[in-house]
Amino acid sequence: MSRETLGPWDSRRHFLHAMGGLGAGALAFGLFGPTSRAEATCAPPGNPTNPVPWKRDCRPIRQRRPASTLTAAEVTKLKAAYKAMRDLSTSDPNDPRGFDHQANIHCWNCGGSVQVHGSWQFFAWHRAYLFFHERILGKLVGDMDLRLPYWDWDHAGHRQLPPPYVTPNDATNPLWNSTRHMTPAATVPEEDVGADVMDAAMTAATFTDFGGSATSGGIPEGTPHGAVHVDVGGDMGAFNSAARDPIFYAHHSNVDKIWSDWVRYDSSHDNPTAAAFLNLTFTFFDENKKWRSIKASQVLDHESKLRYIYGGAQVPAPERLFCFERWRVVRVPKWRAAKSLELPPDAATAMRAAAAKGLIRLHLERPEVPLTKSAVYRVYADAKDAEADAGPTSPGYLGTIPVVLNDQENRHRPKPPRVVLNVSRRLSKLAEKPGAVGLFYVERGLKPEQRKVAPLHAADAFFSVAELAGD
Ligand code: C2O
């Protein structure tokens, strides 16, 4: 059995990946040519240049709270702010603070020439985006104490669309969107946002695992983040349209909270210190229509610099979060040739022991799932179980792979997400079957006659097992 720690192995891979891929920007540009017309309509109004560096926020520190726990007065204010933002798009289509322009910011940044998804830009860029968006909302209702709410879908009781966004569930509600596939009564599935996926995110040992590197995305960017986009569907189901749905900002506020929690929950969790990360520079219009630049280094401390904290009913830290030394890689020797998970017996024993502590993950590098529609694919260790597609209660179930298109027409093919499945509680099939276990995937939510089960191929597959620290 060959064992190595994740750190150096991972960075070497990312380096090789970057060399092979020429960098995402260059590749996209080569394939699709310069900015397409549809993309150009998302451009910031007035071709702004020479951004004024953003300096400091002088608002009082206030809480962002769960959207379903806002007071009636807070809901009224939030709706008034989005109404004002929507009205601005009509009364002055060139005002960059109008709702359409706010939504276009996201569209502009998820195309061929600019792409903030699938790398370490993801968390920092979205935090900056929400920050300026929040200040604009506050300015429009004359209350700079206003803070965005967050949709805490990781909280078991808050998995429906939060009431303010669906009450009333029609065009008279500025927080409503007509394209959602998710109904007000529906809930985000546990498998997309429950303990298994939250644990996998919160126990990411390095920022590279949690938030990505210059060339690859981190664990939670796929699940839960991408999965919830697919679950809401409609505009939310593709990145170029997602921010036209006001729920986008509450969804991303929770994604931002997950970053905040990851940093707080373990004393070894640190943000990157590389200059290449700290100097990432993003541009936005502020609440006074001033074109601003802000650096990643300026958004790392959201409390002192951006003047908000996360409050309200906190989801308890995952019970399995305790001190551990490192994630140790357990290779699957035959994967390359046979594409099956065959574990050496000593590895199987070690993994059974680790599974009891709830710290074992299956990594799938560049899994080959269709990148032609926004969908959630389920991974099973058994073809029959995949055929039946019973989900998390099935003995062969291992987890999900969400795919979110950049745009509905799929002009800019998405990258497959980083897939790290928390299989701590799902090893029975693998451990009990001697010999090779294959991996299969099936699109979730199809009728039995529509289901197509296929073997899952991936550039690499391996396990990582947590080693506990002495003290
Ligand atoms: Cu920029 Cu949730 O996507």
PDB file of N, CA, C and O and ligand atoms in Angstrom, residues 106 116-117 122 125-126 225 229 239 248 251-252, ligand 1:
ATOM      1  N   HIS A 106     -22.697  39.050 -12.149  1.00  0.00           N
ATOM      2  CA  HIS A 106     -22.398  37.613 -12.055  1.00  0.00           C
ATOM      3  C   HIS A 106     -22.256  36.991 -13.442  1.00  0.00           C
ATOM      4  O   HIS A 106     -21.351  36.210 -13.695  1.00  0.00           O
ATOM      5  N   VAL A 116     -14.873  33.412 -12.393  1.00  0.00           N
ATOM      6  CA  VAL A 116     -14.562  33.408 -10.960  1.00  0.00           C
ATOM      7  C   VAL A 116     -14.932  32.084 -10.304  1.00  0.00           C
ATOM      8  O   VAL A 116     -14.806  31.938  -9.094  1.00  0.00           O
ATOM      9  N   HIS A 117     -15.408  31.136 -11.098  1.00  0.00           N
ATOM     10  CA  HIS A 117     -15.743  29.818 -10.543  1.00  0.00           C
ATOM     11  C   HIS A 117     -14.617  28.833 -10.855  1.00  0.00           C
ATOM     12  O   HIS A 117     -13.892  28.988 -11.807  1.00  0.00           O
ATOM     13  N   PHE A 122     -13.197  31.955  -6.137  1.00  0.00           N
ATOM     14  CA  PHE A 122     -14.616  31.739  -5.848  1.00  0.00           C
ATOM     15  C   PHE A 122     -15.086  32.410  -4.555  1.00  0.00           C
ATOM     16  O   PHE A 122     -15.989  33.264  -4.568  1.00  0.00           O
ATOM     17  N   TRP A 125     -14.150  36.437  -4.412  1.00  0.00           N
ATOM     18  CA  TRP A 125     -14.900  37.281  -5.344  1.00  0.00           C
ATOM     19  C   TRP A 125     -16.359  37.395  -4.919  1.00  0.00           C
ATOM     20  O   TRP A 125     -16.925  38.490  -4.898  1.00  0.00           O
ATOM     21  N   HIS A 126     -16.994  36.274  -4.579  1.00  0.00           N
ATOM     22  CA  HIS A 126     -18.409  36.337  -4.185  1.00  0.00           C
ATOM     23  C   HIS A 126     -18.598  37.139  -2.894  1.00  0.00           C
ATOM     24  O   HIS A 126     -19.605  37.816  -2.725  1.00  0.00           O
ATOM     25  N   HIS A 225     -22.675  24.032  -2.687  1.00  0.00           N
ATOM     26  CA  HIS A 225     -22.974  25.235  -3.475  1.00  0.00           C
ATOM     27  C   HIS A 225     -23.669  24.950  -4.813  1.00  0.00           C
ATOM     28  O   HIS A 225     -24.749  25.453  -5.099  1.00  0.00           O
ATOM     29  N   HIS A 229     -27.806  25.349  -6.461  1.00  0.00           N
ATOM     30  CA  HIS A 229     -28.159  26.042  -7.714  1.00  0.00           C
ATOM     31  C   HIS A 229     -29.086  25.161  -8.562  1.00  0.00           C
ATOM     32  O   HIS A 229     -30.089  25.624  -9.090  1.00  0.00           O
ATOM     33  N   PHE A 239     -25.002  29.800 -14.257  1.00  0.00           N
ATOM     34  CA  PHE A 239     -24.333  30.930 -13.606  1.00  0.00           C
ATOM     35  C   PHE A 239     -24.651  32.282 -14.259  1.00  0.00           C
ATOM     36  O   PHE A 239     -24.740  33.293 -13.581  1.00  0.00           O
ATOM     37  N   PHE A 248     -30.447  34.102  -4.930  1.00  0.00           N
ATOM     38  CA  PHE A 248     -29.014  33.928  -5.169  1.00  0.00           C
ATOM     39  C   PHE A 248     -28.185  34.569  -4.056  1.00  0.00           C
ATOM     40  O   PHE A 248     -27.228  33.980  -3.560  1.00  0.00           O
ATOM     41  N   HIS A 251     -28.488  32.683  -0.857  1.00  0.00           N
ATOM     42  CA  HIS A 251     -27.751  31.421  -1.023  1.00  0.00           C
ATOM     43  C   HIS A 251     -26.245  31.682  -0.835  1.00  0.00           C
ATOM     44  O   HIS A 251     -25.563  30.994  -0.077  1.00  0.00           O
ATOM     45  N   HIS A 252     -25.764  32.708  -1.516  1.00  0.00           N
ATOM     46  CA  HIS A 252     -24.321  32.976  -1.433  1.00  0.00           C
ATOM     47  C   HIS A 252     -23.890  33.547  -0.099  1.00  0.00           C
ATOM     48  O   HIS A 252     -22.728  33.416   0.290  1.00  0.00           O
TER      49      HIS A 252
HETATM   50 CU1  C2O B   1     -21.014  32.544  -8.864  1.00  0.00          CU
HETATM   51 CU2  C2O B   1     -23.243  30.323  -6.943  1.00  0.00          CU
HETATM   52  O1  C2O B   1     -22.192  31.138  -8.304  1.00  0.00           O
END
